[in-house]
Coordinates of C-alpha atoms and ligand atoms in Angstrom, one line a residue:
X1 CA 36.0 23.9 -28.1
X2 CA 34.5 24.8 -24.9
X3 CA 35.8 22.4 -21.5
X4 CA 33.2 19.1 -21.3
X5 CA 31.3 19.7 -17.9
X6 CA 31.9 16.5 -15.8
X7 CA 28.6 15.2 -14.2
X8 CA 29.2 12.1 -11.7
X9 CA 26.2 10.0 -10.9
X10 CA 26.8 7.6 -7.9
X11 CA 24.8 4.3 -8.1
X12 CA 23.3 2.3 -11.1
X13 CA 20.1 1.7 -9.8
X14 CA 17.4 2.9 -11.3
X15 CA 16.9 6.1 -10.3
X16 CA 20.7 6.7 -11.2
X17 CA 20.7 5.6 -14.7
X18 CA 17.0 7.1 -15.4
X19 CA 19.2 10.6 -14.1
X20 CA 22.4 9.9 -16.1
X21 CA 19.6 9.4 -19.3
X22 CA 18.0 13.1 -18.4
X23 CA 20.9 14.8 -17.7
X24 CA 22.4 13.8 -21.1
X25 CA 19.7 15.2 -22.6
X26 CA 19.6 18.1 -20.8
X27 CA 23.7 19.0 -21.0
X28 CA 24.7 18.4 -24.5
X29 CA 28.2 19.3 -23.9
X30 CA 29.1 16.9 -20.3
X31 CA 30.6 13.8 -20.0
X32 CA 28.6 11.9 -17.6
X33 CA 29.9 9.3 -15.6
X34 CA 27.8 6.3 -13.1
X35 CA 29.8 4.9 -10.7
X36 CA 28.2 1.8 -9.6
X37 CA 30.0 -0.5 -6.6
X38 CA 28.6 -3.8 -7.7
X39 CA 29.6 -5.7 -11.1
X40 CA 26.1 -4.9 -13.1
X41 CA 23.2 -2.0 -13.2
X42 CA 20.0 -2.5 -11.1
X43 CA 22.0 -5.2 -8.7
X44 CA 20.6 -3.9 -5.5
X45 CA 17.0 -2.7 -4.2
X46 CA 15.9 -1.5 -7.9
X47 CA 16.3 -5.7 -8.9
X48 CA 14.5 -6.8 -5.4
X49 CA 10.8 -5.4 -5.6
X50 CA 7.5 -5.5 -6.6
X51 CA 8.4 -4.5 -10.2
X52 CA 4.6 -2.9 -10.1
X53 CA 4.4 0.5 -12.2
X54 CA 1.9 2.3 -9.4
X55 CA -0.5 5.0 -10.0
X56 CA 0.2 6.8 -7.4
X57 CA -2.9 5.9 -5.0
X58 CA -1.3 4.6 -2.2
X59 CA 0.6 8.0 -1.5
X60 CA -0.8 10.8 0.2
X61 CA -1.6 13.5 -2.2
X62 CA 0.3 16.0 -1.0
X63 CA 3.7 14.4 -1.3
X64 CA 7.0 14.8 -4.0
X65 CA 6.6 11.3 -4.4
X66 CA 2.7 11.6 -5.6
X67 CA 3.7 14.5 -7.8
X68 CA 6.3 12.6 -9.7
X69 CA 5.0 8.3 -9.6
X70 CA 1.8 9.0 -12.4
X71 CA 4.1 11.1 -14.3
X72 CA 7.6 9.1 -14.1
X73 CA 5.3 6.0 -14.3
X74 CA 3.7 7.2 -18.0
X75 CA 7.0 7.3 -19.0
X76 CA 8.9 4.2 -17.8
X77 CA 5.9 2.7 -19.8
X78 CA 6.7 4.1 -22.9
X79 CA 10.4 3.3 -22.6
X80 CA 9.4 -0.3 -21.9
X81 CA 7.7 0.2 -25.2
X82 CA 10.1 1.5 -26.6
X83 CA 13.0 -0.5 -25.8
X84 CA 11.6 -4.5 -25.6
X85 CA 11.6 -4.5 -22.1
X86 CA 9.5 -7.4 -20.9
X87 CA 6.5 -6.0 -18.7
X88 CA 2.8 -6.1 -18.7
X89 CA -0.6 -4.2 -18.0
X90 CA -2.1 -6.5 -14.8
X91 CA -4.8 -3.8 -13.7
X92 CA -4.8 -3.7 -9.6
X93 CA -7.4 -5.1 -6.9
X94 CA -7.4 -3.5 -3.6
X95 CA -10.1 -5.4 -2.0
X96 CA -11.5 -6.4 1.7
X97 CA -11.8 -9.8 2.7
X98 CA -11.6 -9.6 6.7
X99 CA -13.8 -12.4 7.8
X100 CA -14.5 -10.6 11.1
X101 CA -16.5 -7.6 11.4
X102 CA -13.9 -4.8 12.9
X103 CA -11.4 -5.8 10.1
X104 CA -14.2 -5.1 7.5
X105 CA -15.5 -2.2 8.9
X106 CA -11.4 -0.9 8.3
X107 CA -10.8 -2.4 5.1
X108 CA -14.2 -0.6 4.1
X109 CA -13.0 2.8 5.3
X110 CA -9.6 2.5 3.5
X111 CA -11.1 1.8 0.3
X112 CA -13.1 4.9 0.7
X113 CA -10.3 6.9 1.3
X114 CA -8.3 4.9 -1.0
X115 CA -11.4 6.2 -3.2
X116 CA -11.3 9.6 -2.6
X117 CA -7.6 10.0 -3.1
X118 CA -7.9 8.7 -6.5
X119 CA -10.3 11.1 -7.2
X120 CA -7.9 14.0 -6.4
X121 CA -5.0 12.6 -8.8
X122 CA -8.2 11.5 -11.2
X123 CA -7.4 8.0 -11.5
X124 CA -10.0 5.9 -13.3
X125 CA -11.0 2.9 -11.2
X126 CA -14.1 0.5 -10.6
X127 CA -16.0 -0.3 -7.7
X128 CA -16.0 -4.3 -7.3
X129 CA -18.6 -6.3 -5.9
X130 CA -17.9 -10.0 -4.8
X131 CA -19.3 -11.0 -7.9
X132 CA -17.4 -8.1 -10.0
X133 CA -13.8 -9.9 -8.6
X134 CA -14.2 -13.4 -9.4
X135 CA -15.1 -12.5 -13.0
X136 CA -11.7 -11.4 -13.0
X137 CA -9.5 -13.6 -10.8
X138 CA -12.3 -16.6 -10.0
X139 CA -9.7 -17.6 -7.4
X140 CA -9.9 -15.0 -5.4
X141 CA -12.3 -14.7 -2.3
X142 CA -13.1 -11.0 -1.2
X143 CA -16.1 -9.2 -0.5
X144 CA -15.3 -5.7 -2.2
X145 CA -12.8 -3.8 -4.0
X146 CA -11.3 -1.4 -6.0
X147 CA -10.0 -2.1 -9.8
X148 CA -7.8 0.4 -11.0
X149 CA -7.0 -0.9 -14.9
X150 CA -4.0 1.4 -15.3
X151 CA -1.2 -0.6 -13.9
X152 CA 1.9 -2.8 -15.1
X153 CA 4.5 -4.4 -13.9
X154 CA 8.1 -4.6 -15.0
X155 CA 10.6 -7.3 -15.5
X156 CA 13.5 -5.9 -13.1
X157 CA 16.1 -7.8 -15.5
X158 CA 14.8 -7.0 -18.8
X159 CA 14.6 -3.0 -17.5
X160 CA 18.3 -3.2 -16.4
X161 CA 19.5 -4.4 -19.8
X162 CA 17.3 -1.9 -21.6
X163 CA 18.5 1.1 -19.2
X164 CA 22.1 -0.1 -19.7
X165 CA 22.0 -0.1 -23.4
X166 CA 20.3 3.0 -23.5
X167 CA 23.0 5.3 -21.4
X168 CA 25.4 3.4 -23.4
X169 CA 23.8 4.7 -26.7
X170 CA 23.6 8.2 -25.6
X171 CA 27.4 7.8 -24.5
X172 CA 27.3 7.9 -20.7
X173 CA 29.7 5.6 -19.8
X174 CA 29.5 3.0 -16.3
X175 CA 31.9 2.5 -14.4
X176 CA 31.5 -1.0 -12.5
X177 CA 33.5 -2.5 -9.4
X178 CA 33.8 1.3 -8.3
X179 CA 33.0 2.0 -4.6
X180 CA 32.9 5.2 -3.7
X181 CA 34.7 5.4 -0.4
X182 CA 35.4 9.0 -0.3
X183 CA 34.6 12.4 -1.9
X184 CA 36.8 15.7 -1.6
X185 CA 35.3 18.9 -2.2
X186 CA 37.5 21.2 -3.9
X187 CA 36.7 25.1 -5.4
X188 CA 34.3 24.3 -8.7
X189 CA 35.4 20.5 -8.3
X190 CA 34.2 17.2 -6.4
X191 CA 37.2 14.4 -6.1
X192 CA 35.4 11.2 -6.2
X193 CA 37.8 8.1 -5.1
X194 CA 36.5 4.8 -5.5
X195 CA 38.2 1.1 -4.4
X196 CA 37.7 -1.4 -6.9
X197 CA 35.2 -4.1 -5.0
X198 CA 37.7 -6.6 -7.1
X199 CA 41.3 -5.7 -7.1
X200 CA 41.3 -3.0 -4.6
X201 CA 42.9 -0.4 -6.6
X202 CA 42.5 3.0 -5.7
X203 CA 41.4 5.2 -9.1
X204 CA 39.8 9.2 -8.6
X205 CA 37.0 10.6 -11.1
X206 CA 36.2 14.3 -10.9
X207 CA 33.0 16.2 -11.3
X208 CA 31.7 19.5 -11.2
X209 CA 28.2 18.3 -10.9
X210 CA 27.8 15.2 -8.8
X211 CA 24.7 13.5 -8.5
X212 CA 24.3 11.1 -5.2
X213 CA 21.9 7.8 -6.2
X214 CA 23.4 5.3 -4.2
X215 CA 19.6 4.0 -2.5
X216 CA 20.0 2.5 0.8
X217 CA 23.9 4.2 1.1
X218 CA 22.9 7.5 0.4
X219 CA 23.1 9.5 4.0
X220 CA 26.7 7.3 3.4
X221 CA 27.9 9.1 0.7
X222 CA 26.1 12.2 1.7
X223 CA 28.3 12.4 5.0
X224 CA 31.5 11.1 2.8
X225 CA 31.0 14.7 1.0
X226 CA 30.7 16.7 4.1
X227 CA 26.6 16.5 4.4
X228 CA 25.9 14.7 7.5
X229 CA 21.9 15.9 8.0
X230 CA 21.1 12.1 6.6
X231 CA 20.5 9.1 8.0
X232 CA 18.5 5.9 6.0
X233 CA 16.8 3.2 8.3
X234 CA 17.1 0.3 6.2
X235 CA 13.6 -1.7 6.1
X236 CA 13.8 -5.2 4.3
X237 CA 11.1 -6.5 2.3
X238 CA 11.1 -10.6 1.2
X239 CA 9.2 -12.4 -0.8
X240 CA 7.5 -16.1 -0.8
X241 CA 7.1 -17.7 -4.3
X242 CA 3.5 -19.7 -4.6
X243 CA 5.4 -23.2 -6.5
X244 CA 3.9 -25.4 -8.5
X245 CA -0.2 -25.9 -10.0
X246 CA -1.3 -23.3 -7.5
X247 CA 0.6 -20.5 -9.1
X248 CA -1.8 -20.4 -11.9
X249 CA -4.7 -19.6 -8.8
X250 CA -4.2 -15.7 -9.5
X251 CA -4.5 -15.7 -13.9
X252 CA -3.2 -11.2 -14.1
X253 CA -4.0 -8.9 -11.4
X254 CA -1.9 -7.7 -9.0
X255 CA -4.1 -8.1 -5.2
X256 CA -3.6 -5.8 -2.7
X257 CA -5.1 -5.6 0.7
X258 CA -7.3 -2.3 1.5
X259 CA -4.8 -0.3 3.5
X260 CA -5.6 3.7 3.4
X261 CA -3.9 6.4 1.6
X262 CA 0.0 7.1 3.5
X263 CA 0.3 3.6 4.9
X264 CA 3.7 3.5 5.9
X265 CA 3.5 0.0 3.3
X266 CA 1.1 -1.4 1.0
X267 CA 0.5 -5.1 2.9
X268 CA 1.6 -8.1 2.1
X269 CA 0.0 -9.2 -1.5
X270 CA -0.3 -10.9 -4.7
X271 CA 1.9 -9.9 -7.1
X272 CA 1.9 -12.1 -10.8
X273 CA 5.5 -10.8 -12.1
X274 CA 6.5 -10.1 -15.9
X275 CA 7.8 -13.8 -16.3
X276 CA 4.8 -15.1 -14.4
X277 CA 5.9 -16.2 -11.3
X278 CA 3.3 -15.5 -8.4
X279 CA 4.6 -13.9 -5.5
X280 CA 3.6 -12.7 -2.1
X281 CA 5.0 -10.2 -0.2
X282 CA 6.6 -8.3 0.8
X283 CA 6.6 -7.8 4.5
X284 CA 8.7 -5.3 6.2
X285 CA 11.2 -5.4 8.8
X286 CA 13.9 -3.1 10.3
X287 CA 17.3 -4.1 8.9
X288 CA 20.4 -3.0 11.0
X289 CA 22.9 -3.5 8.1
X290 CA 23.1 -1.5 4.6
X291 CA 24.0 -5.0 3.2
X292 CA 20.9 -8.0 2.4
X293 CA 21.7 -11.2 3.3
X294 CA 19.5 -13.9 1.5
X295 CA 20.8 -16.9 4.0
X296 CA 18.0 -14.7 6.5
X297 CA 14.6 -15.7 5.7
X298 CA 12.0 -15.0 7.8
X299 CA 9.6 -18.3 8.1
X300 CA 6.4 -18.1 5.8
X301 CA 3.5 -18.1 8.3
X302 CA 3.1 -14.3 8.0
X303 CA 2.9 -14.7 4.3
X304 CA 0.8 -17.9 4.3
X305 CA -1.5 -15.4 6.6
X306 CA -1.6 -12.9 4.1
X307 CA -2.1 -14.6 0.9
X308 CA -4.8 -16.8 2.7
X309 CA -7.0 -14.4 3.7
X310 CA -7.2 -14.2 -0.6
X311 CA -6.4 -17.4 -1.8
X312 CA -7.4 -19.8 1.3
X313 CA -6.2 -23.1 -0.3
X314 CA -2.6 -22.2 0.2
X315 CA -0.7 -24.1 2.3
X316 CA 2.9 -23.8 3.4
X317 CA 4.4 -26.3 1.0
X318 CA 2.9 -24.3 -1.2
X319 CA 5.7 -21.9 -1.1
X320 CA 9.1 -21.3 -1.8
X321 CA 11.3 -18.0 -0.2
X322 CA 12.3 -16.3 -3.2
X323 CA 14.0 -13.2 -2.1
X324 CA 14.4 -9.4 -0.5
X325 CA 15.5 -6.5 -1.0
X326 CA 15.8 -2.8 1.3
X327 CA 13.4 0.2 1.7
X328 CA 15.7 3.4 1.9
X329 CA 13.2 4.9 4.7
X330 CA 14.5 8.4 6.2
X331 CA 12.1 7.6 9.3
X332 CA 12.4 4.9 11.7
X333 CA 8.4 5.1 13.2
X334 CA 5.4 4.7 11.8
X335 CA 3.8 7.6 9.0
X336 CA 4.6 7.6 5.3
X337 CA 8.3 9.2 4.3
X338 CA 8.8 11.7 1.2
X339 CA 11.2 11.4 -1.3
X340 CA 14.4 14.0 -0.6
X341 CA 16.1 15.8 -3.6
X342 CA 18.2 18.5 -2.5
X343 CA 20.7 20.9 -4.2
X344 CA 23.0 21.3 -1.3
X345 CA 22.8 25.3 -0.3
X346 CA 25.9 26.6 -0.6
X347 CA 27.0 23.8 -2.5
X348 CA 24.3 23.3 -5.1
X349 CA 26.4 21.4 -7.5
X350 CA 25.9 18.3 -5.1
X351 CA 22.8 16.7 -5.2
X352 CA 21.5 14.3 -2.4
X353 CA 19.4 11.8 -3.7
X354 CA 17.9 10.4 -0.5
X355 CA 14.9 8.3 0.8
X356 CA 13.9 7.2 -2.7
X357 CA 11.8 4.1 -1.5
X358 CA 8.5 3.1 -3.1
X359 CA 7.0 4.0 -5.7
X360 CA 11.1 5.5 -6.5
X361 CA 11.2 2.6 -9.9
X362 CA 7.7 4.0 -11.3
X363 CA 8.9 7.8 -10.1
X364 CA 12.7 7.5 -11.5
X365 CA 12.5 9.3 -14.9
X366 CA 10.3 11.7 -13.5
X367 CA 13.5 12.1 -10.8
X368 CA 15.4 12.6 -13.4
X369 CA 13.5 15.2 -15.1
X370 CA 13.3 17.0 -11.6
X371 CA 17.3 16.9 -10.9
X372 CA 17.5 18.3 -14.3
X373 CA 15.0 21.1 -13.8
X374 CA 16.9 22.2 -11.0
X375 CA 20.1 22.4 -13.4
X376 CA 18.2 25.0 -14.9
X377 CA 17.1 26.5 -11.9
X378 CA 20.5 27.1 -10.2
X379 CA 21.8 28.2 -13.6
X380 CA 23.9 25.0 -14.8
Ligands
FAD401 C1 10.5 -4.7 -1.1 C2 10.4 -3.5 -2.0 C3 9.3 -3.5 -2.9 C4 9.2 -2.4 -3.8 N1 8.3 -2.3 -4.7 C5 8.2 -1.3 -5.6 C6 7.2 -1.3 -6.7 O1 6.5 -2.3 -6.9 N2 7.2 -0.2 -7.4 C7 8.0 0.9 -7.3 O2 7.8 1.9 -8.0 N3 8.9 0.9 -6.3 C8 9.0 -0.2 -5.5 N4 10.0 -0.2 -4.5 C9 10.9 0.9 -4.4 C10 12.0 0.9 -5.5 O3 12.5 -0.4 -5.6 C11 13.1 1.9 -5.1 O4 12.5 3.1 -4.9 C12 14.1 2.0 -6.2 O5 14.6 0.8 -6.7 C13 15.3 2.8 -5.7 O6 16.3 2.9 -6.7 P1 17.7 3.5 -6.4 O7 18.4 3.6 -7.8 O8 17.5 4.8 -5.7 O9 18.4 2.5 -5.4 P2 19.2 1.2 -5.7 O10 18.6 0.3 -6.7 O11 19.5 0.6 -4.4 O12 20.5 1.7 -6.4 C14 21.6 2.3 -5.7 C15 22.9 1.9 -6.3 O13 23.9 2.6 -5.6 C16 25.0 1.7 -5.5 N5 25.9 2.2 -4.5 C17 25.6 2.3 -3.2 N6 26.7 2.7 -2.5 C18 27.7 2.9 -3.4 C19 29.1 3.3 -3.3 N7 29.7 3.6 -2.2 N8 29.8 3.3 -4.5 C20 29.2 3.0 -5.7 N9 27.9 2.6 -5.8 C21 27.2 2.5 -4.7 C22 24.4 0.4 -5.2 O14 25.2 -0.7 -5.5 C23 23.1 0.4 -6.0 O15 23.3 -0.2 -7.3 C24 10.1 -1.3 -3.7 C25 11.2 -1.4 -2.8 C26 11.3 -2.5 -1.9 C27 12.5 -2.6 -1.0

């Protein structure tokens, strides 16, 4: 019997284990091994977000990341399906509620770009007057929006434990507590040694294929392989919880503020999560480390600002910080980043993973499908 091919995935976020799932069914003869640092799956930025399975409307239409959100995001659905995973259809508002006229007059010409672009990835949405909103969310004050029916969102925990059992199922086995502190090319071979987080014990996996998901880390892991061209600019995200009666004030859908098309972010907004906690957030913030730190929390009065300008019977003892997590961004400025999935040249058995920030949860199994159509591709 023929040699298994040895495929090592680095990082059991999302994106990771949505990889190790397509390249299992791509190979039927490898063993495929995640190495994941911390002690469970989706324990870093793929646990702290949104949890919102996007459409695609927010990116410009000319992006990797537009290509693959409406089609990874179709199938992370049916998997949730599939698989019990706690998550549910919310529908989105983008809406204008600037009380002044030169905010209107821009939250007016995002939603008609906004508009436009969904047009040219033919998403179905409505056009919401005042009147159209508060039919469905009463609560909330804004003069005009855009409804788009076809989003969810996901219950980050419920996912994890889903993905988990599913890898393990198709015999893809997780290594947990491994950090990856070094990497070794050799002729057809990557040596991969990791440091247990716990004990500290040294232990070296091997691949001929190696597949670098590590979020935040990855330009880390790149350079520890001898590809230095990366470098991530960390961008934290937190949340406020609303506590209390006034969480019920927004009954489903998620609310947005009218931003246009390639917005480096979406805005702070309203996000009703899969267990039905209501959050707000998140802002964004240049982070120097490539750790989070949840003793940080920024006070709430940007978030009361943009939750008010919604809801404007919030008040600050109304909420609650409930946490944050890291945008991988590849771009320190201003403008909206791609998505980078590279087959090394030269050394296309090593594939860089990089900048996989939002919409990278609703995009992962169409990542996946990607990585694996590039096995193909370079012959694998
Ligand atoms: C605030 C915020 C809100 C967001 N909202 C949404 C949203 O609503 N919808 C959406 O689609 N996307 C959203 N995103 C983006 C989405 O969360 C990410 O694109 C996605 O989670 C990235 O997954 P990942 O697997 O690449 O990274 P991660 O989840 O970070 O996984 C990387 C894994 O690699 C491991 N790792 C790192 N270094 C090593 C090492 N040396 N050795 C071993 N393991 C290592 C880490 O421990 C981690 O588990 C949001 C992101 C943020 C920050």
């Amino acid at each position: 019997m023929a040699n298994k091919r040895k495929v090592v995935i680095i990082g059991a976020g999302i994106v990771g284990l949505a990889t190790a799932l397509k390249v299992g069914q791509r190979l039927d003869n490898a063993e495929i091994t995640v190495l994941e640092r911390n002690h469970e799956v989706l324990s870093e930025t793929s646990r702290y977000n949104s949890g919102v399975i996007h459409s695609g409307i927010h990116q410009k239409s000319n992006l990797l990341k537009s290509r693959l959100a409406p089609r990874g995001g179709q199938e992370l659905i049916r998997f949730c399906e599939e698989n019990d995973v706690r998550f549910r259809r919310t529908g989105m508002l983008i809406a204008a509620a600037s009380r002044d006229l030169a905010g209107l007059t821009r939250e007016l010409s995002s939603l008609y770009r906004l508009r436009k672009n969904s047009r040219r990835l033919n998403l179905k949405l409505h056009v919401l007057s005042r009147y159209g909103i508060e039919k469905i969310e009463p609560n909330i004050r804004a003069l005009l929006g855009i409804y788009l029916s076809e989003v969810w969102v996901v219950d980050q925990l419920s996912l994890g434990a889903a993905l988990l059992k599913a890898c393990q199922n198709a015999g893809i086995s997780i290594v947990f507590e491994a950090n990856v502190q070094n990497i070794v090319r050799c002729r057809n071979l990557y040596e991969i040694y990791t440091k247990s987080s716990k004990s500290g014990a040294i232990k070296v996996f091997e691949g001929s294929i190696v597949v670098n998901a590590a979020g935040v880390n990855s330009d880390t892991i790149a350079s520890a392989a001898g590809f230095p061209r990366y470098k991530i600019y960390p961008c934290r995200g937190e949340y406020y919880e609303v506590i209390g009666e006034k969480s019920s004030l927004v009954s489903n859908t998620l609310i947005y503020p009218a931003l246009p098309p390639g917005h480096p972010v979406k805005g702070i907004h309203l996000t009703k999560t899969a267990a039905g906690r209501l959050l707000i957030g998140p802002n964004a913030k240049s982070w120097e480390s490539k750790f989070d730190n949840f003793r940080i929390q920024t006070p709430p009065a940007e978030f009361l600002d943009g939750a008010k300008r919604f809801l404007p019977e919030l008040t600050e003892s109304d909420l609650k910080w409930a946490y944050s997590g890291l945008r991988a961004k590849t771009n320190p400025g201003v403008g909206e980043d791609d998505f980078v999935i590279r087959f090394e040249a030269h050394h296309p058995h090593f594939i860089n993973l990089v900048g996989i920030e939002s919409p990278g949860l609703t995009a992962s199994f169409a990542i996946g499908d990607y990585v694996v159509s590039g096995f193909s591709s370079h012959g694998f």
